[in-house]
XYZ file of C-alpha atoms in Angstrom:
377
model
C 0.074 0.054 -0.117
C 1.202 3.063 -1.435
C 1.983 6.209 2.007
C 0.598 9.326 0.330
C 3.317 11.939 -0.514
C 1.116 13.378 -3.191
C -1.723 13.561 -4.948
C 0.608 13.299 -8.399
C -0.838 10.634 -10.858
C 3.015 9.955 -12.138
C 3.586 9.292 -7.751
C 0.762 7.051 -7.780
C 2.275 5.531 -10.931
C 5.216 4.401 -9.022
C 3.174 3.046 -6.597
C 1.569 -0.355 -8.882
C 3.519 -3.143 -9.550
C 4.751 -2.846 -14.100
C 1.830 -5.351 -14.149
C -1.175 -3.290 -12.956
C -0.288 -0.716 -15.130
C -0.283 -2.561 -17.984
C -4.034 -3.258 -16.788
C -4.811 0.051 -16.957
C -3.749 0.886 -20.105
C -4.866 -1.480 -22.025
C -8.400 -1.102 -20.305
C -7.699 2.697 -21.511
C -7.360 0.936 -25.399
C -3.230 3.409 -24.501
C -1.089 1.733 -27.612
C 2.374 1.448 -28.513
C 3.347 0.960 -24.644
C 3.548 -3.302 -24.615
C 7.439 -3.004 -24.489
C 8.145 -0.267 -21.837
C 10.176 -0.226 -19.113
C 8.174 0.686 -15.766
C 9.763 4.429 -15.159
C 8.820 4.885 -19.069
C 5.597 3.415 -18.858
C 4.785 6.037 -16.314
C 6.309 8.751 -17.616
C 3.714 7.783 -20.934
C 0.450 6.634 -18.955
C 0.694 10.751 -17.064
C 0.653 12.203 -20.823
C -1.716 10.075 -21.610
C -4.386 9.210 -19.126
C -5.973 12.212 -18.373
C -6.740 11.894 -22.525
C -7.794 8.623 -22.082
C -10.181 9.532 -19.665
C -12.124 12.564 -20.608
C -13.962 10.108 -23.182
C -14.450 7.667 -20.154
C -16.179 11.215 -18.698
C -18.550 10.925 -21.677
C -19.503 7.423 -20.664
C -20.764 7.988 -17.022
C -24.276 6.981 -15.675
C -25.450 8.970 -12.486
C -24.232 7.010 -10.185
C -20.259 7.189 -11.218
C -20.934 11.002 -11.517
C -21.562 11.346 -7.863
C -18.705 8.671 -6.534
C -15.991 10.765 -9.454
C -17.809 14.252 -8.030
C -17.087 12.817 -4.384
C -13.438 12.976 -4.554
C -13.368 15.730 -6.860
C -16.058 17.889 -3.554
C -13.412 16.181 -1.179
C -9.572 17.075 -2.939
C -9.110 13.425 -4.338
C -8.860 11.481 -1.291
C -11.661 9.666 0.123
C -11.215 7.167 3.206
C -13.196 2.986 2.496
C -15.512 3.702 5.444
C -16.846 6.597 3.585
C -17.482 5.343 0.402
C -20.118 3.139 2.542
C -22.493 5.377 1.803
C -22.267 4.062 -2.539
C -23.160 0.693 -4.248
C -18.962 0.908 -5.327
C -17.999 -1.276 -7.515
C -13.825 0.617 -6.695
C -12.050 -2.493 -8.942
C -14.074 -0.757 -11.829
C -12.403 2.709 -11.586
C -8.458 1.717 -10.060
C -8.888 -0.173 -14.304
C -9.154 2.594 -15.083
C -6.944 4.583 -13.300
C -9.066 7.084 -11.630
C -8.386 6.807 -8.039
C -5.566 4.462 -6.427
C -4.770 2.562 -3.491
C -2.996 5.077 -1.220
C -2.371 5.813 2.621
C -3.137 8.850 4.314
C -3.403 9.471 8.351
C -2.657 6.135 9.163
C -6.281 5.559 7.420
C -6.437 2.901 4.064
C -8.344 5.299 1.221
C -8.852 5.695 -2.352
C -6.760 8.636 -4.185
C -7.737 10.641 -7.755
C -5.012 12.212 -9.029
C -4.932 15.812 -9.556
C -4.685 15.380 -13.309
C -8.045 13.443 -13.407
C -9.463 16.092 -11.244
C -8.282 18.711 -13.313
C -9.765 17.469 -15.881
C -12.864 16.532 -14.977
C -13.695 20.253 -14.058
C -13.108 21.281 -17.059
C -16.226 19.093 -18.446
C -18.413 19.516 -15.721
C -20.735 21.637 -16.828
C -24.259 22.182 -17.634
C -24.085 20.158 -21.320
C -22.357 17.782 -18.986
C -24.770 16.302 -16.724
C -26.685 16.321 -19.283
C -25.060 13.605 -21.152
C -25.144 11.720 -18.177
C -28.414 11.690 -17.694
C -28.553 11.111 -20.866
C -26.315 8.115 -19.970
C -28.288 6.894 -17.555
C -31.743 6.905 -19.140
C -29.768 4.290 -21.606
C -28.545 1.609 -18.303
C -31.401 1.833 -16.567
C -33.940 0.961 -19.753
C -31.582 -1.553 -20.513
C -31.607 -3.094 -16.733
C -35.293 -3.020 -17.051
C -35.861 -4.518 -19.667
C -33.562 -7.776 -18.097
C -35.447 -7.253 -15.397
C -39.108 -7.881 -17.321
C -37.769 -10.513 -19.524
C -34.589 -11.383 -18.208
C -33.021 -12.264 -21.643
C -33.629 -10.630 -24.228
C -31.841 -10.806 -28.410
C -29.988 -7.580 -29.602
C -32.622 -7.461 -32.658
C -35.386 -7.653 -30.237
C -34.252 -4.668 -27.643
C -33.704 -2.452 -31.012
C -37.148 -2.350 -31.736
C -38.048 -2.115 -28.181
C -35.103 1.068 -27.992
C -35.624 2.849 -31.760
C -39.664 3.075 -30.352
C -38.812 4.537 -27.473
C -35.668 7.100 -27.554
C -36.501 7.625 -31.413
C -32.641 8.154 -33.267
C -29.120 7.876 -31.827
C -26.001 7.768 -32.127
C -25.983 4.345 -32.154
C -21.385 4.520 -31.786
C -21.766 6.455 -28.236
C -25.385 3.524 -27.316
C -23.315 1.216 -27.446
C -19.813 2.206 -25.540
C -22.148 3.666 -22.782
C -24.158 0.404 -22.391
C -21.255 -1.730 -22.834
C -19.373 0.151 -20.264
C -22.718 0.162 -18.145
C -23.251 -4.032 -18.441
C -19.128 -4.170 -17.722
C -19.807 -1.416 -14.381
C -22.477 -2.937 -13.479
C -21.797 -6.890 -13.654
C -25.143 -7.336 -13.773
C -26.698 -7.974 -17.025
C -24.187 -11.010 -19.116
C -24.081 -11.621 -22.994
C -23.684 -14.592 -24.543
C -24.186 -16.379 -29.110
C -26.876 -18.470 -28.888
C -27.896 -19.802 -32.038
C -26.294 -17.123 -34.581
C -28.370 -14.433 -32.006
C -26.492 -11.992 -29.078
C -28.551 -12.397 -26.335
C -28.675 -10.068 -23.192
C -29.855 -11.511 -20.100
C -29.466 -11.354 -16.113
C -26.331 -13.223 -14.430
C -29.053 -14.834 -11.666
C -30.571 -17.431 -14.449
C -27.931 -20.448 -14.085
C -28.716 -21.732 -17.762
C -30.218 -18.594 -19.670
C -30.976 -21.703 -22.438
C -33.660 -23.507 -20.252
C -35.560 -19.433 -20.021
C -35.388 -18.903 -23.664
C -36.881 -22.135 -24.519
C -39.668 -20.599 -22.454
C -39.684 -17.995 -24.503
C -39.819 -20.054 -27.545
C -42.896 -21.523 -26.791
C -45.333 -18.511 -26.887
C -44.307 -17.587 -30.221
C -47.630 -16.282 -31.245
C -46.890 -13.299 -28.366
C -45.409 -10.609 -27.735
C -43.381 -9.319 -25.182
C -44.970 -7.172 -22.710
C -45.624 -4.131 -23.614
C -43.749 -1.862 -20.775
C -43.488 1.614 -21.170
C -40.093 3.779 -21.517
C -41.060 4.770 -18.261
C -41.345 1.875 -16.731
C -38.310 -0.198 -18.322
C -36.321 2.719 -16.400
C -37.734 2.719 -13.235
C -37.170 -1.214 -13.236
C -34.053 -0.157 -14.372
C -33.632 1.696 -11.052
C -31.168 0.103 -8.239
C -33.134 -2.461 -5.784
C -36.065 -2.123 -7.519
C -38.843 -4.502 -6.994
C -42.427 -3.942 -8.605
C -45.017 -3.232 -5.299
C -48.527 -4.717 -6.712
C -51.492 -4.911 -4.745
C -51.269 -8.248 -3.648
C -47.507 -7.573 -2.364
C -48.715 -5.484 0.272
C -51.101 -7.346 2.006
C -48.143 -9.460 2.810
C -46.855 -7.478 3.842
C -49.156 -5.907 6.111
C -49.670 -9.673 7.102
C -46.652 -9.817 7.982
C -46.513 -6.610 10.525
C -50.326 -8.049 11.900
C -48.531 -11.137 12.957
C -44.714 -11.131 13.373
C -42.251 -8.500 14.962
C -40.418 -8.071 11.354
C -38.787 -3.917 11.557
C -39.968 -2.529 8.210
C -36.142 -2.991 6.459
C -37.712 -7.091 7.393
C -40.737 -6.812 6.296
C -39.208 -5.197 2.999
C -36.335 -8.210 2.226
C -39.188 -11.340 2.563
C -41.616 -9.461 0.272
C -39.049 -8.828 -2.244
C -37.246 -12.588 -1.573
C -40.702 -13.583 -2.669
C -40.945 -11.734 -5.022
C -37.563 -13.192 -6.875
C -38.784 -16.641 -6.631
C -41.387 -15.847 -8.970
C -40.554 -13.519 -10.848
C -37.065 -15.405 -12.358
C -39.539 -19.221 -12.243
C -38.897 -21.763 -14.947
C -41.645 -23.619 -14.252
C -40.703 -24.496 -10.364
C -43.635 -24.986 -7.325
C -42.497 -21.692 -6.831
C -45.577 -22.430 -4.078
C -43.988 -24.560 -2.221
C -40.129 -22.448 -2.523
C -41.333 -19.378 -1.071
C -43.569 -21.320 2.311
C -39.407 -22.545 2.177
C -38.032 -19.327 1.880
C -41.538 -18.437 4.734
C -40.463 -21.214 7.596
C -36.957 -19.975 7.909
C -38.223 -17.031 9.959
C -41.739 -17.410 10.653
C -43.474 -19.751 12.001
C -47.259 -21.083 11.316
C -49.506 -21.737 14.761
C -52.824 -22.910 13.094
C -54.898 -23.251 10.159
C -56.376 -20.422 9.584
C -53.220 -18.296 9.305
C -51.066 -20.737 6.863
C -54.182 -20.393 4.684
C -54.734 -17.055 4.849
C -50.139 -16.807 4.096
C -51.173 -19.520 1.424
C -53.800 -16.945 -0.462
C -51.926 -14.388 -0.876
C -48.540 -16.155 -1.968
C -51.115 -17.854 -4.640
C -52.363 -14.116 -5.654
C -49.554 -12.782 -6.126
C -47.855 -15.614 -7.801
C -51.131 -14.964 -9.806
C -50.274 -10.802 -10.472
C -46.526 -10.419 -10.676
C -44.585 -9.789 -13.913
C -42.732 -13.311 -15.097
C -39.761 -13.521 -17.237
C -40.144 -17.269 -18.662
C -43.894 -15.327 -19.253
C -41.990 -12.931 -21.368
C -42.655 -9.875 -18.322
C -46.907 -11.165 -18.334
C -48.354 -12.295 -15.120
C -50.208 -15.523 -15.457
C -53.161 -13.170 -15.507
C -52.883 -11.242 -18.496
C -50.569 -14.416 -20.810
C -53.993 -16.190 -20.287
C -56.578 -12.845 -21.341
C -53.674 -12.436 -24.583
C -53.443 -15.681 -25.494
C -57.123 -15.783 -25.640
C -57.304 -12.953 -27.876
C -55.130 -15.183 -30.599
C -56.078 -16.632 -33.167
C -53.608 -19.615 -32.288
C -53.299 -19.961 -29.085
C -49.763 -20.965 -27.537
C -49.847 -25.105 -27.488
C -48.627 -24.959 -24.405
C -50.535 -23.903 -21.250
C -50.299 -19.588 -20.613
C -50.327 -18.113 -17.682
C -50.638 -21.126 -14.623
C -53.161 -20.476 -11.340
C -51.795 -22.727 -8.705
C -53.404 -24.927 -5.616
C -51.395 -23.608 -2.453
C -52.280 -26.872 -0.941
C -51.143 -29.093 -3.415
C -48.793 -26.809 -5.287
C -50.572 -28.433 -8.634
C -51.921 -26.593 -11.702
C -55.253 -25.470 -11.422
C -57.312 -26.124 -14.467
C -60.979 -24.934 -14.969
C -62.675 -28.717 -14.688
C -60.545 -29.592 -11.945
C -62.829 -28.513 -8.269
C -62.246 -25.137 -6.494
C -59.479 -25.137 -3.745
C -61.150 -23.184 -1.773
C -63.344 -26.450 -0.847
C -67.002 -25.463 -2.452
C -67.575 -28.830 -3.951
C -67.664 -26.698 -7.953
C -65.947 -26.586 -10.536
C -62.776 -23.713 -10.447
C -64.732 -22.515 -14.091
C -67.390 -21.331 -12.222
C -66.691 -20.541 -8.376
C -63.096 -18.688 -7.703
C -62.180 -19.095 -11.593
C -64.099 -16.524 -12.599
C -62.452 -14.093 -11.215
C -59.383 -14.833 -13.334
């Protein structure tokens, strides 16, 4: 760790290994430097990094802008603890030569060189803030696409982008989104059957999800608006519905959970549903709740089951192209040739099995589901 004696880029680079400096060089695309000795590479990077970072600054979104602004306002030095309020991917800033590790007054800190601060101040004006806002919308929009659909090919994504943003500078758009993927590490890319696929990295096998999409070829992706995509792309977002609010009320009424715990449980419940690909959501969710609560009566178990069932049937699922099971069922009815595979499925809480129209209604009335509770659906 480098003991801070100055904030200049040259001194901070001297503390790095030759390998570390080459990582920065390769990340920024600095050429004609692969064979340089350490002192020569320090000199070249000291000269080139500020110039290359000017272009890199034009790719930032609001989160990364705010982090750099915090360094600038704090004279280039931020302690590790002071960055706790930020979702701070420090590796991104290190590999781009924007900040360096060091110590200051005996504390471990991150240091932004004077040359980087100076270059940032030059471009930090109203027009630049508009660029940052545009970049933020582009990146959040992409995260919203993946939030609702789980995976999407580049052609379909381009159609959505054209619909909501009109004509865009394709070079700037591509560079901004690729840089955003690298920073947030949430969207992954692969090639399948000749198509470029972008997908949520939480799916261990994205092929299973894509198979679910292919089984519903006759149904378009659910048409969320630009504003809905951008909202869903915000950090820590999960969609709240009347049904999820019922679950919040249930947990607060019967158990001594604080708001943070309730919110975490509800979010976990919705994530299980949103990312499911044919699993028995009800069983998985009940296992989740059994780790935190004790259900003391059959009535309370039934109440919880009804709420979870309602969430399951009214929550958007990636495997259903962003539809809820009920909305997908409605959309399928409007098609002349509905999907061969069942569209939205409705499940029994007691058995965890799918309910067909002619099954006895799980409420215990003895009437067929389609003539009882199924009328609602």
